[in-house]
JSON list of C-alpha atoms in Angstrom, two decimals:
[
{"chain": "A", "resi": 3, "resn": "UNK", "atom": "CA", "xyz": [-7.73, -5.50, -17.40]},
{"chain": "A", "resi": 4, "resn": "UNK", "atom": "CA", "xyz": [-7.71, -8.82, -19.26]},
{"chain": "A", "resi": 5, "resn": "UNK", "atom": "CA", "xyz": [-9.09, -7.10, -22.38]},
{"chain": "A", "resi": 6, "resn": "UNK", "atom": "CA", "xyz": [-5.93, -4.99, -22.86]},
{"chain": "A", "resi": 7, "resn": "UNK", "atom": "CA", "xyz": [-4.42, -5.65, -26.27]},
{"chain": "A", "resi": 8, "resn": "UNK", "atom": "CA", "xyz": [-0.60, -5.78, -26.50]},
{"chain": "A", "resi": 9, "resn": "UNK", "atom": "CA", "xyz": [0.90, -2.29, -26.24]},
{"chain": "A", "resi": 10, "resn": "UNK", "atom": "CA", "xyz": [-2.11, -0.88, -24.41]},
{"chain": "A", "resi": 11, "resn": "UNK", "atom": "CA", "xyz": [-0.68, -0.84, -20.88]},
{"chain": "A", "resi": 12, "resn": "UNK", "atom": "CA", "xyz": [0.92, 2.55, -21.41]},
{"chain": "A", "resi": 13, "resn": "UNK", "atom": "CA", "xyz": [-2.07, 3.93, -23.32]},
{"chain": "A", "resi": 14, "resn": "UNK", "atom": "CA", "xyz": [-4.44, 2.94, -20.50]},
{"chain": "A", "resi": 15, "resn": "UNK", "atom": "CA", "xyz": [-2.03, 4.29, -17.89]},
{"chain": "A", "resi": 16, "resn": "UNK", "atom": "CA", "xyz": [-4.05, 7.43, -17.07]},
{"chain": "A", "resi": 17, "resn": "UNK", "atom": "CA", "xyz": [-7.35, 5.61, -16.60]},
{"chain": "A", "resi": 18, "resn": "UNK", "atom": "CA", "xyz": [-5.77, 2.82, -14.55]},
{"chain": "A", "resi": 19, "resn": "UNK", "atom": "CA", "xyz": [-3.98, 5.41, -12.42]},
{"chain": "A", "resi": 20, "resn": "UNK", "atom": "CA", "xyz": [-7.27, 7.26, -11.74]},
{"chain": "A", "resi": 21, "resn": "UNK", "atom": "CA", "xyz": [-8.98, 4.00, -10.73]},
{"chain": "A", "resi": 22, "resn": "UNK", "atom": "CA", "xyz": [-6.14, 2.97, -8.42]},
{"chain": "A", "resi": 23, "resn": "UNK", "atom": "CA", "xyz": [-5.90, 6.37, -6.71]},
{"chain": "A", "resi": 24, "resn": "UNK", "atom": "CA", "xyz": [-9.67, 6.25, -6.14]},
{"chain": "A", "resi": 25, "resn": "UNK", "atom": "CA", "xyz": [-9.39, 2.70, -4.79]},
{"chain": "A", "resi": 26, "resn": "UNK", "atom": "CA", "xyz": [-6.65, 3.80, -2.36]},
{"chain": "A", "resi": 27, "resn": "UNK", "atom": "CA", "xyz": [-9.08, 6.46, -1.09]},
{"chain": "A", "resi": 28, "resn": "UNK", "atom": "CA", "xyz": [-11.85, 3.89, -0.76]},
{"chain": "A", "resi": 29, "resn": "UNK", "atom": "CA", "xyz": [-9.62, 1.62, 1.34]},
{"chain": "A", "resi": 30, "resn": "UNK", "atom": "CA", "xyz": [-8.87, 4.55, 3.64]},
{"chain": "A", "resi": 31, "resn": "UNK", "atom": "CA", "xyz": [-12.59, 5.31, 3.98]},
{"chain": "A", "resi": 32, "resn": "UNK", "atom": "CA", "xyz": [-13.91, 1.74, 4.27]},
{"chain": "A", "resi": 33, "resn": "UNK", "atom": "CA", "xyz": [-11.50, -1.16, 4.92]},
{"chain": "A", "resi": 34, "resn": "UNK", "atom": "CA", "xyz": [-9.33, 0.95, 7.25]},
{"chain": "A", "resi": 35, "resn": "UNK", "atom": "CA", "xyz": [-12.34, 1.84, 9.42]},
{"chain": "A", "resi": 36, "resn": "UNK", "atom": "CA", "xyz": [-13.56, -1.77, 9.38]},
{"chain": "A", "resi": 37, "resn": "UNK", "atom": "CA", "xyz": [-10.11, -2.89, 10.57]},
{"chain": "A", "resi": 38, "resn": "UNK", "atom": "CA", "xyz": [-10.12, -0.17, 13.23]},
{"chain": "A", "resi": 39, "resn": "UNK", "atom": "CA", "xyz": [-13.51, -1.34, 14.55]},
{"chain": "A", "resi": 40, "resn": "UNK", "atom": "CA", "xyz": [-12.30, -4.95, 14.60]},
{"chain": "A", "resi": 41, "resn": "UNK", "atom": "CA", "xyz": [-9.06, -4.12, 16.42]},
{"chain": "A", "resi": 42, "resn": "UNK", "atom": "CA", "xyz": [-10.92, -2.05, 19.02]},
{"chain": "A", "resi": 43, "resn": "UNK", "atom": "CA", "xyz": [-12.63, -5.23, 20.22]},
{"chain": "A", "resi": 44, "resn": "UNK", "atom": "CA", "xyz": [-9.20, -6.54, 21.28]},
{"chain": "A", "resi": 45, "resn": "UNK", "atom": "CA", "xyz": [-7.22, -3.36, 22.05]},
{"chain": "A", "resi": 46, "resn": "UNK", "atom": "CA", "xyz": [-8.52, -0.40, 24.07]},
{"chain": "A", "resi": 47, "resn": "UNK", "atom": "CA", "xyz": [-5.59, 1.87, 23.20]},
{"chain": "A", "resi": 48, "resn": "UNK", "atom": "CA", "xyz": [-6.64, 3.85, 20.09]},
{"chain": "A", "resi": 49, "resn": "UNK", "atom": "CA", "xyz": [-3.07, 4.96, 19.39]},
{"chain": "A", "resi": 50, "resn": "UNK", "atom": "CA", "xyz": [-1.91, 1.32, 19.22]},
{"chain": "A", "resi": 51, "resn": "UNK", "atom": "CA", "xyz": [-4.83, 0.47, 16.90]},
{"chain": "A", "resi": 52, "resn": "UNK", "atom": "CA", "xyz": [-3.91, 3.31, 14.54]},
{"chain": "A", "resi": 53, "resn": "UNK", "atom": "CA", "xyz": [-0.21, 2.42, 14.64]},
{"chain": "A", "resi": 54, "resn": "UNK", "atom": "CA", "xyz": [-1.05, -1.20, 13.72]},
{"chain": "A", "resi": 55, "resn": "UNK", "atom": "CA", "xyz": [-3.12, -0.09, 10.72]},
{"chain": "A", "resi": 56, "resn": "UNK", "atom": "CA", "xyz": [-0.46, 2.38, 9.52]},
{"chain": "A", "resi": 57, "resn": "UNK", "atom": "CA", "xyz": [2.28, -0.24, 9.73]},
{"chain": "A", "resi": 58, "resn": "UNK", "atom": "CA", "xyz": [0.02, -2.74, 7.94]},
{"chain": "A", "resi": 59, "resn": "UNK", "atom": "CA", "xyz": [-0.35, -0.22, 5.08]},
{"chain": "A", "resi": 60, "resn": "UNK", "atom": "CA", "xyz": [3.38, 0.49, 4.79]},
{"chain": "A", "resi": 61, "resn": "UNK", "atom": "CA", "xyz": [4.33, -3.20, 5.03]},
{"chain": "A", "resi": 62, "resn": "UNK", "atom": "CA", "xyz": [1.69, -4.11, 2.41]},
{"chain": "A", "resi": 63, "resn": "UNK", "atom": "CA", "xyz": [3.27, -1.74, -0.09]},
{"chain": "A", "resi": 64, "resn": "UNK", "atom": "CA", "xyz": [6.73, -3.09, 0.72]},
{"chain": "A", "resi": 65, "resn": "UNK", "atom": "CA", "xyz": [5.62, -6.73, 0.25]},
{"chain": "A", "resi": 66, "resn": "UNK", "atom": "CA", "xyz": [3.71, -5.97, -2.97]},
{"chain": "A", "resi": 67, "resn": "UNK", "atom": "CA", "xyz": [6.65, -4.06, -4.48]},
{"chain": "A", "resi": 68, "resn": "UNK", "atom": "CA", "xyz": [8.99, -6.96, -3.71]},
{"chain": "A", "resi": 69, "resn": "UNK", "atom": "CA", "xyz": [6.53, -9.45, -5.24]},
{"chain": "A", "resi": 70, "resn": "UNK", "atom": "CA", "xyz": [6.15, -7.24, -8.32]},
{"chain": "A", "resi": 71, "resn": "UNK", "atom": "CA", "xyz": [9.91, -7.06, -8.89]},
{"chain": "A", "resi": 72, "resn": "UNK", "atom": "CA", "xyz": [10.20, -10.86, -8.66]},
{"chain": "A", "resi": 73, "resn": "UNK", "atom": "CA", "xyz": [7.15, -11.39, -10.89]},
{"chain": "A", "resi": 74, "resn": "UNK", "atom": "CA", "xyz": [8.52, -8.96, -13.49]},
{"chain": "A", "resi": 75, "resn": "UNK", "atom": "CA", "xyz": [11.89, -10.74, -13.59]},
{"chain": "A", "resi": 76, "resn": "UNK", "atom": "CA", "xyz": [10.18, -14.10, -14.23]},
{"chain": "A", "resi": 77, "resn": "UNK", "atom": "CA", "xyz": [7.95, -12.63, -16.95]},
{"chain": "A", "resi": 78, "resn": "UNK", "atom": "CA", "xyz": [10.90, -10.86, -18.64]},
{"chain": "A", "resi": 79, "resn": "UNK", "atom": "CA", "xyz": [12.99, -14.05, -18.58]},
{"chain": "A", "resi": 80, "resn": "UNK", "atom": "CA", "xyz": [10.16, -16.02, -20.17]},
{"chain": "A", "resi": 81, "resn": "UNK", "atom": "CA", "xyz": [9.12, -13.47, -22.81]},
{"chain": "A", "resi": 82, "resn": "UNK", "atom": "CA", "xyz": [12.68, -12.54, -23.82]},
{"chain": "A", "resi": 83, "resn": "UNK", "atom": "CA", "xyz": [13.14, -16.03, -25.30]},
{"chain": "A", "resi": 84, "resn": "UNK", "atom": "CA", "xyz": [10.66, -15.39, -28.12]},
{"chain": "A", "resi": 85, "resn": "UNK", "atom": "CA", "xyz": [10.41, -11.60, -28.22]},
{"chain": "A", "resi": 86, "resn": "UNK", "atom": "CA", "xyz": [10.61, -9.98, -31.67]},
{"chain": "A", "resi": 87, "resn": "UNK", "atom": "CA", "xyz": [8.60, -6.74, -31.38]},
{"chain": "A", "resi": 88, "resn": "UNK", "atom": "CA", "xyz": [7.14, -4.40, -32.54]},
{"chain": "A", "resi": 89, "resn": "UNK", "atom": "CA", "xyz": [6.86, -3.23, -28.90]},
{"chain": "A", "resi": 90, "resn": "UNK", "atom": "CA", "xyz": [9.96, -3.08, -26.74]},
{"chain": "A", "resi": 91, "resn": "UNK", "atom": "CA", "xyz": [10.51, -6.03, -24.42]},
{"chain": "A", "resi": 92, "resn": "UNK", "atom": "CA", "xyz": [9.76, -3.76, -21.43]},
{"chain": "A", "resi": 93, "resn": "UNK", "atom": "CA", "xyz": [6.38, -2.75, -22.89]},
{"chain": "A", "resi": 94, "resn": "UNK", "atom": "CA", "xyz": [5.56, -6.36, -23.73]},
{"chain": "A", "resi": 95, "resn": "UNK", "atom": "CA", "xyz": [6.41, -7.40, -20.16]},
{"chain": "A", "resi": 96, "resn": "UNK", "atom": "CA", "xyz": [4.26, -4.59, -18.74]},
{"chain": "A", "resi": 97, "resn": "UNK", "atom": "CA", "xyz": [1.32, -5.54, -20.98]},
{"chain": "A", "resi": 98, "resn": "UNK", "atom": "CA", "xyz": [1.58, -9.15, -19.89]},
{"chain": "A", "resi": 99, "resn": "UNK", "atom": "CA", "xyz": [1.60, -8.25, -16.17]},
{"chain": "A", "resi": 100, "resn": "UNK", "atom": "CA", "xyz": [-1.37, -5.88, -16.55]},
{"chain": "A", "resi": 101, "resn": "UNK", "atom": "CA", "xyz": [-3.34, -8.60, -18.36]},
{"chain": "A", "resi": 102, "resn": "UNK", "atom": "CA", "xyz": [-2.42, -11.31, -15.85]},
{"chain": "A", "resi": 103, "resn": "UNK", "atom": "CA", "xyz": [-2.45, -9.54, -12.50]},
{"chain": "A", "resi": 104, "resn": "UNK", "atom": "CA", "xyz": [-4.53, -12.41, -11.12]},
{"chain": "A", "resi": 105, "resn": "UNK", "atom": "CA", "xyz": [-1.33, -14.51, -11.21]},
{"chain": "A", "resi": 106, "resn": "UNK", "atom": "CA", "xyz": [0.02, -12.35, -8.37]},
{"chain": "A", "resi": 107, "resn": "UNK", "atom": "CA", "xyz": [0.18, -14.54, -5.25]},
{"chain": "A", "resi": 108, "resn": "UNK", "atom": "CA", "xyz": [-1.45, -12.01, -2.94]},
{"chain": "A", "resi": 109, "resn": "UNK", "atom": "CA", "xyz": [-1.74, -14.52, -0.08]},
{"chain": "A", "resi": 110, "resn": "UNK", "atom": "CA", "xyz": [2.05, -14.90, 0.03]},
{"chain": "A", "resi": 111, "resn": "UNK", "atom": "CA", "xyz": [2.33, -11.12, 0.43]},
{"chain": "A", "resi": 112, "resn": "UNK", "atom": "CA", "xyz": [-0.34, -11.11, 3.17]},
{"chain": "A", "resi": 113, "resn": "UNK", "atom": "CA", "xyz": [1.62, -13.78, 5.06]},
{"chain": "A", "resi": 114, "resn": "UNK", "atom": "CA", "xyz": [4.82, -11.75, 4.64]},
{"chain": "A", "resi": 115, "resn": "UNK", "atom": "CA", "xyz": [3.13, -8.60, 6.00]},
{"chain": "A", "resi": 116, "resn": "UNK", "atom": "CA", "xyz": [1.74, -10.44, 9.03]},
{"chain": "A", "resi": 117, "resn": "UNK", "atom": "CA", "xyz": [5.19, -11.92, 9.72]},
{"chain": "A", "resi": 118, "resn": "UNK", "atom": "CA", "xyz": [6.79, -8.47, 9.54]},
{"chain": "A", "resi": 119, "resn": "UNK", "atom": "CA", "xyz": [4.17, -7.04, 11.88]},
{"chain": "A", "resi": 120, "resn": "UNK", "atom": "CA", "xyz": [4.70, -9.84, 14.39]},
{"chain": "A", "resi": 121, "resn": "UNK", "atom": "CA", "xyz": [8.36, -8.83, 14.80]},
{"chain": "A", "resi": 122, "resn": "UNK", "atom": "CA", "xyz": [7.82, -5.06, 14.68]},
{"chain": "A", "resi": 123, "resn": "UNK", "atom": "CA", "xyz": [8.85, -3.58, 18.06]},
{"chain": "A", "resi": 124, "resn": "UNK", "atom": "CA", "xyz": [6.52, -0.56, 17.72]},
{"chain": "A", "resi": 125, "resn": "UNK", "atom": "CA", "xyz": [3.30, -2.54, 17.85]},
{"chain": "A", "resi": 126, "resn": "UNK", "atom": "CA", "xyz": [1.96, -5.22, 20.14]},
{"chain": "A", "resi": 127, "resn": "UNK", "atom": "CA", "xyz": [-1.08, -7.44, 20.19]},
{"chain": "A", "resi": 128, "resn": "UNK", "atom": "CA", "xyz": [-2.74, -9.60, 22.84]},
{"chain": "A", "resi": 129, "resn": "UNK", "atom": "CA", "xyz": [-0.97, -12.99, 22.55]},
{"chain": "A", "resi": 130, "resn": "UNK", "atom": "CA", "xyz": [-4.22, -14.90, 22.01]},
{"chain": "A", "resi": 131, "resn": "UNK", "atom": "CA", "xyz": [-5.00, -12.86, 18.86]},
{"chain": "A", "resi": 132, "resn": "UNK", "atom": "CA", "xyz": [-3.18, -12.75, 15.52]},
{"chain": "A", "resi": 133, "resn": "UNK", "atom": "CA", "xyz": [-2.77, -9.89, 13.04]},
{"chain": "A", "resi": 134, "resn": "UNK", "atom": "CA", "xyz": [-4.59, -12.18, 10.59]},
{"chain": "A", "resi": 135, "resn": "UNK", "atom": "CA", "xyz": [-7.82, -10.57, 11.89]},
{"chain": "A", "resi": 136, "resn": "UNK", "atom": "CA", "xyz": [-7.07, -7.58, 9.63]},
{"chain": "A", "resi": 137, "resn": "UNK", "atom": "CA", "xyz": [-6.05, -9.70, 6.63]},
{"chain": "A", "resi": 138, "resn": "UNK", "atom": "CA", "xyz": [-8.90, -8.24, 4.52]},
{"chain": "A", "resi": 139, "resn": "UNK", "atom": "CA", "xyz": [-7.34, -4.77, 4.82]},
{"chain": "A", "resi": 140, "resn": "UNK", "atom": "CA", "xyz": [-3.85, -6.15, 4.15]},
{"chain": "A", "resi": 141, "resn": "UNK", "atom": "CA", "xyz": [-5.03, -8.12, 1.11]},
{"chain": "A", "resi": 142, "resn": "UNK", "atom": "CA", "xyz": [-6.74, -5.10, -0.47]},
{"chain": "A", "resi": 143, "resn": "UNK", "atom": "CA", "xyz": [-3.69, -2.91, 0.16]},
{"chain": "A", "resi": 144, "resn": "UNK", "atom": "CA", "xyz": [-1.37, -5.51, -1.37]},
{"chain": "A", "resi": 145, "resn": "UNK", "atom": "CA", "xyz": [-3.57, -5.77, -4.45]},
{"chain": "A", "resi": 146, "resn": "UNK", "atom": "CA", "xyz": [-3.72, -2.02, -5.04]},
{"chain": "A", "resi": 147, "resn": "UNK", "atom": "CA", "xyz": [0.01, -1.60, -4.29]},
{"chain": "A", "resi": 148, "resn": "UNK", "atom": "CA", "xyz": [0.91, -4.34, -6.78]},
{"chain": "A", "resi": 149, "resn": "UNK", "atom": "CA", "xyz": [-1.27, -2.74, -9.47]},
{"chain": "A", "resi": 150, "resn": "UNK", "atom": "CA", "xyz": [0.30, 0.65, -8.76]},
{"chain": "A", "resi": 151, "resn": "UNK", "atom": "CA", "xyz": [3.68, -0.79, -9.73]},
{"chain": "A", "resi": 152, "resn": "UNK", "atom": "CA", "xyz": [2.37, -1.33, -13.29]},
{"chain": "A", "resi": 153, "resn": "UNK", "atom": "CA", "xyz": [1.87, 2.43, -13.72]},
{"chain": "A", "resi": 154, "resn": "UNK", "atom": "CA", "xyz": [4.42, 4.67, -15.41]},
{"chain": "A", "resi": 155, "resn": "UNK", "atom": "CA", "xyz": [5.67, 6.14, -13.12]},
{"chain": "A", "resi": 156, "resn": "UNK", "atom": "CA", "xyz": [4.70, 3.73, -10.31]},
{"chain": "A", "resi": 157, "resn": "UNK", "atom": "CA", "xyz": [2.98, 5.00, -7.15]},
{"chain": "A", "resi": 158, "resn": "UNK", "atom": "CA", "xyz": [4.26, 4.41, -3.63]},
{"chain": "A", "resi": 159, "resn": "UNK", "atom": "CA", "xyz": [3.53, 5.46, -0.05]},
{"chain": "A", "resi": 160, "resn": "UNK", "atom": "CA", "xyz": [5.64, 8.01, 1.78]},
{"chain": "A", "resi": 161, "resn": "UNK", "atom": "CA", "xyz": [8.03, 6.84, 4.48]},
{"chain": "A", "resi": 162, "resn": "UNK", "atom": "CA", "xyz": [7.16, 8.42, 7.83]},
{"chain": "A", "resi": 163, "resn": "UNK", "atom": "CA", "xyz": [8.96, 8.46, 11.16]},
{"chain": "A", "resi": 164, "resn": "UNK", "atom": "CA", "xyz": [7.73, 9.33, 14.65]},
{"chain": "A", "resi": 165, "resn": "UNK", "atom": "CA", "xyz": [8.95, 12.77, 15.65]},
{"chain": "A", "resi": 166, "resn": "UNK", "atom": "CA", "xyz": [9.36, 14.09, 12.11]},
{"chain": "A", "resi": 167, "resn": "UNK", "atom": "CA", "xyz": [8.38, 17.68, 11.34]},
{"chain": "A", "resi": 168, "resn": "UNK", "atom": "CA", "xyz": [4.69, 17.82, 10.40]},
{"chain": "A", "resi": 169, "resn": "UNK", "atom": "CA", "xyz": [4.21, 18.58, 6.69]},
{"chain": "A", "resi": 170, "resn": "UNK", "atom": "CA", "xyz": [0.99, 20.33, 5.59]},
{"chain": "A", "resi": 171, "resn": "UNK", "atom": "CA", "xyz": [1.61, 19.14, 2.03]},
{"chain": "A", "resi": 172, "resn": "UNK", "atom": "CA", "xyz": [1.96, 15.49, 3.06]},
{"chain": "A", "resi": 173, "resn": "UNK", "atom": "CA", "xyz": [-0.58, 14.98, 5.87]},
{"chain": "A", "resi": 174, "resn": "UNK", "atom": "CA", "xyz": [-3.89, 16.02, 7.32]},
{"chain": "A", "resi": 175, "resn": "UNK", "atom": "CA", "xyz": [-3.87, 16.32, 11.12]},
{"chain": "A", "resi": 176, "resn": "UNK", "atom": "CA", "xyz": [-6.16, 13.91, 12.95]},
{"chain": "A", "resi": 177, "resn": "UNK", "atom": "CA", "xyz": [-9.05, 15.58, 14.76]},
{"chain": "A", "resi": 178, "resn": "UNK", "atom": "CA", "xyz": [-7.49, 14.73, 18.16]},
{"chain": "A", "resi": 179, "resn": "UNK", "atom": "CA", "xyz": [-4.17, 16.38, 17.31]},
{"chain": "A", "resi": 180, "resn": "UNK", "atom": "CA", "xyz": [-2.65, 19.36, 19.08]},
{"chain": "A", "resi": 181, "resn": "UNK", "atom": "CA", "xyz": [-2.89, 21.81, 16.18]},
{"chain": "A", "resi": 182, "resn": "UNK", "atom": "CA", "xyz": [-0.07, 23.96, 17.60]},
{"chain": "A", "resi": 183, "resn": "UNK", "atom": "CA", "xyz": [2.40, 21.06, 17.77]},
{"chain": "A", "resi": 184, "resn": "UNK", "atom": "CA", "xyz": [5.11, 20.99, 15.10]},
{"chain": "A", "resi": 185, "resn": "UNK", "atom": "CA", "xyz": [6.08, 17.31, 15.33]},
{"chain": "A", "resi": 186, "resn": "UNK", "atom": "CA", "xyz": [4.32, 14.09, 14.32]},
{"chain": "A", "resi": 187, "resn": "UNK", "atom": "CA", "xyz": [3.62, 11.85, 17.33]},
{"chain": "A", "resi": 188, "resn": "UNK", "atom": "CA", "xyz": [2.57, 8.95, 15.10]},
{"chain": "A", "resi": 189, "resn": "UNK", "atom": "CA", "xyz": [0.98, 8.27, 11.69]},
{"chain": "A", "resi": 190, "resn": "UNK", "atom": "CA", "xyz": [-2.55, 7.08, 10.97]},
{"chain": "A", "resi": 191, "resn": "UNK", "atom": "CA", "xyz": [-2.34, 6.62, 7.19]},
{"chain": "A", "resi": 192, "resn": "UNK", "atom": "CA", "xyz": [0.49, 7.05, 4.67]},
{"chain": "A", "resi": 193, "resn": "UNK", "atom": "CA", "xyz": [0.57, 9.69, 1.94]},
{"chain": "A", "resi": 194, "resn": "UNK", "atom": "CA", "xyz": [0.48, 8.43, -1.64]},
{"chain": "A", "resi": 195, "resn": "UNK", "atom": "CA", "xyz": [3.40, 9.61, -3.78]},
{"chain": "A", "resi": 196, "resn": "UNK", "atom": "CA", "xyz": [4.32, 9.84, -7.45]},
{"chain": "A", "resi": 197, "resn": "UNK", "atom": "CA", "xyz": [7.96, 10.68, -8.15]},
{"chain": "A", "resi": 198, "resn": "UNK", "atom": "CA", "xyz": [8.31, 12.18, -4.64]},
{"chain": "A", "resi": 199, "resn": "UNK", "atom": "CA", "xyz": [5.25, 14.39, -5.18]},
{"chain": "A", "resi": 200, "resn": "UNK", "atom": "CA", "xyz": [2.25, 13.93, -2.85]},
{"chain": "A", "resi": 201, "resn": "UNK", "atom": "CA", "xyz": [-0.91, 13.06, -4.80]},
{"chain": "A", "resi": 202, "resn": "UNK", "atom": "CA", "xyz": [-3.05, 11.95, -1.83]},
{"chain": "A", "resi": 203, "resn": "UNK", "atom": "CA", "xyz": [-2.39, 13.28, 1.66]},
{"chain": "A", "resi": 204, "resn": "UNK", "atom": "CA", "xyz": [-1.96, 10.86, 4.54]},
{"chain": "A", "resi": 205, "resn": "UNK", "atom": "CA", "xyz": [-3.06, 11.42, 8.13]},
{"chain": "A", "resi": 206, "resn": "UNK", "atom": "CA", "xyz": [-0.91, 12.04, 11.19]},
{"chain": "A", "resi": 207, "resn": "UNK", "atom": "CA", "xyz": [-1.34, 12.90, 14.86]},
{"chain": "A", "resi": 208, "resn": "UNK", "atom": "CA", "xyz": [0.61, 15.85, 16.24]},
{"chain": "A", "resi": 209, "resn": "UNK", "atom": "CA", "xyz": [1.21, 16.25, 19.96]},
{"chain": "A", "resi": 210, "resn": "UNK", "atom": "CA", "xyz": [3.53, 18.20, 22.20]}
]
């Protein structure tokens, strides 16, 4: 990404988008399962383990989006002082962020996610253990979520609620679901969205 010349952020949008969508799939297939295995050593309840991972994913996107907005404001304020073109200020800001994504303080976002999880009433953890044990998953999700904000349009995860009507277009059912049930009992992984259109299905458990 550092090799992008000014004005290239938009021209490389399609290739960066493809890489980030693939990376989101890799996290689901690898880091998510690693986190699941780790959590199972502390928590016997599989539903609680899956809820923890789902909330970690949603909170990671929230924290990364907030960090991106703040980062973009600082970059715009700095670059606007000497901006003369030929690209628009917005394009120049975007190029700068894409070239300097390593300036994103991902650890601050990880800390924010863990704090949010600690006060979330839907999940609990043995008091002697901390959500920091899944910080590798959280860090990778924050990184990919931050990068997804540099796309035009940006990508985001779908908001899901327990008890919502199951959507075939938004989710796959988990193998242990009741396939005749119409409502989502809880979510395993969020769907990835672009302008309110699902581009990668999430996973949910349906039960009566």
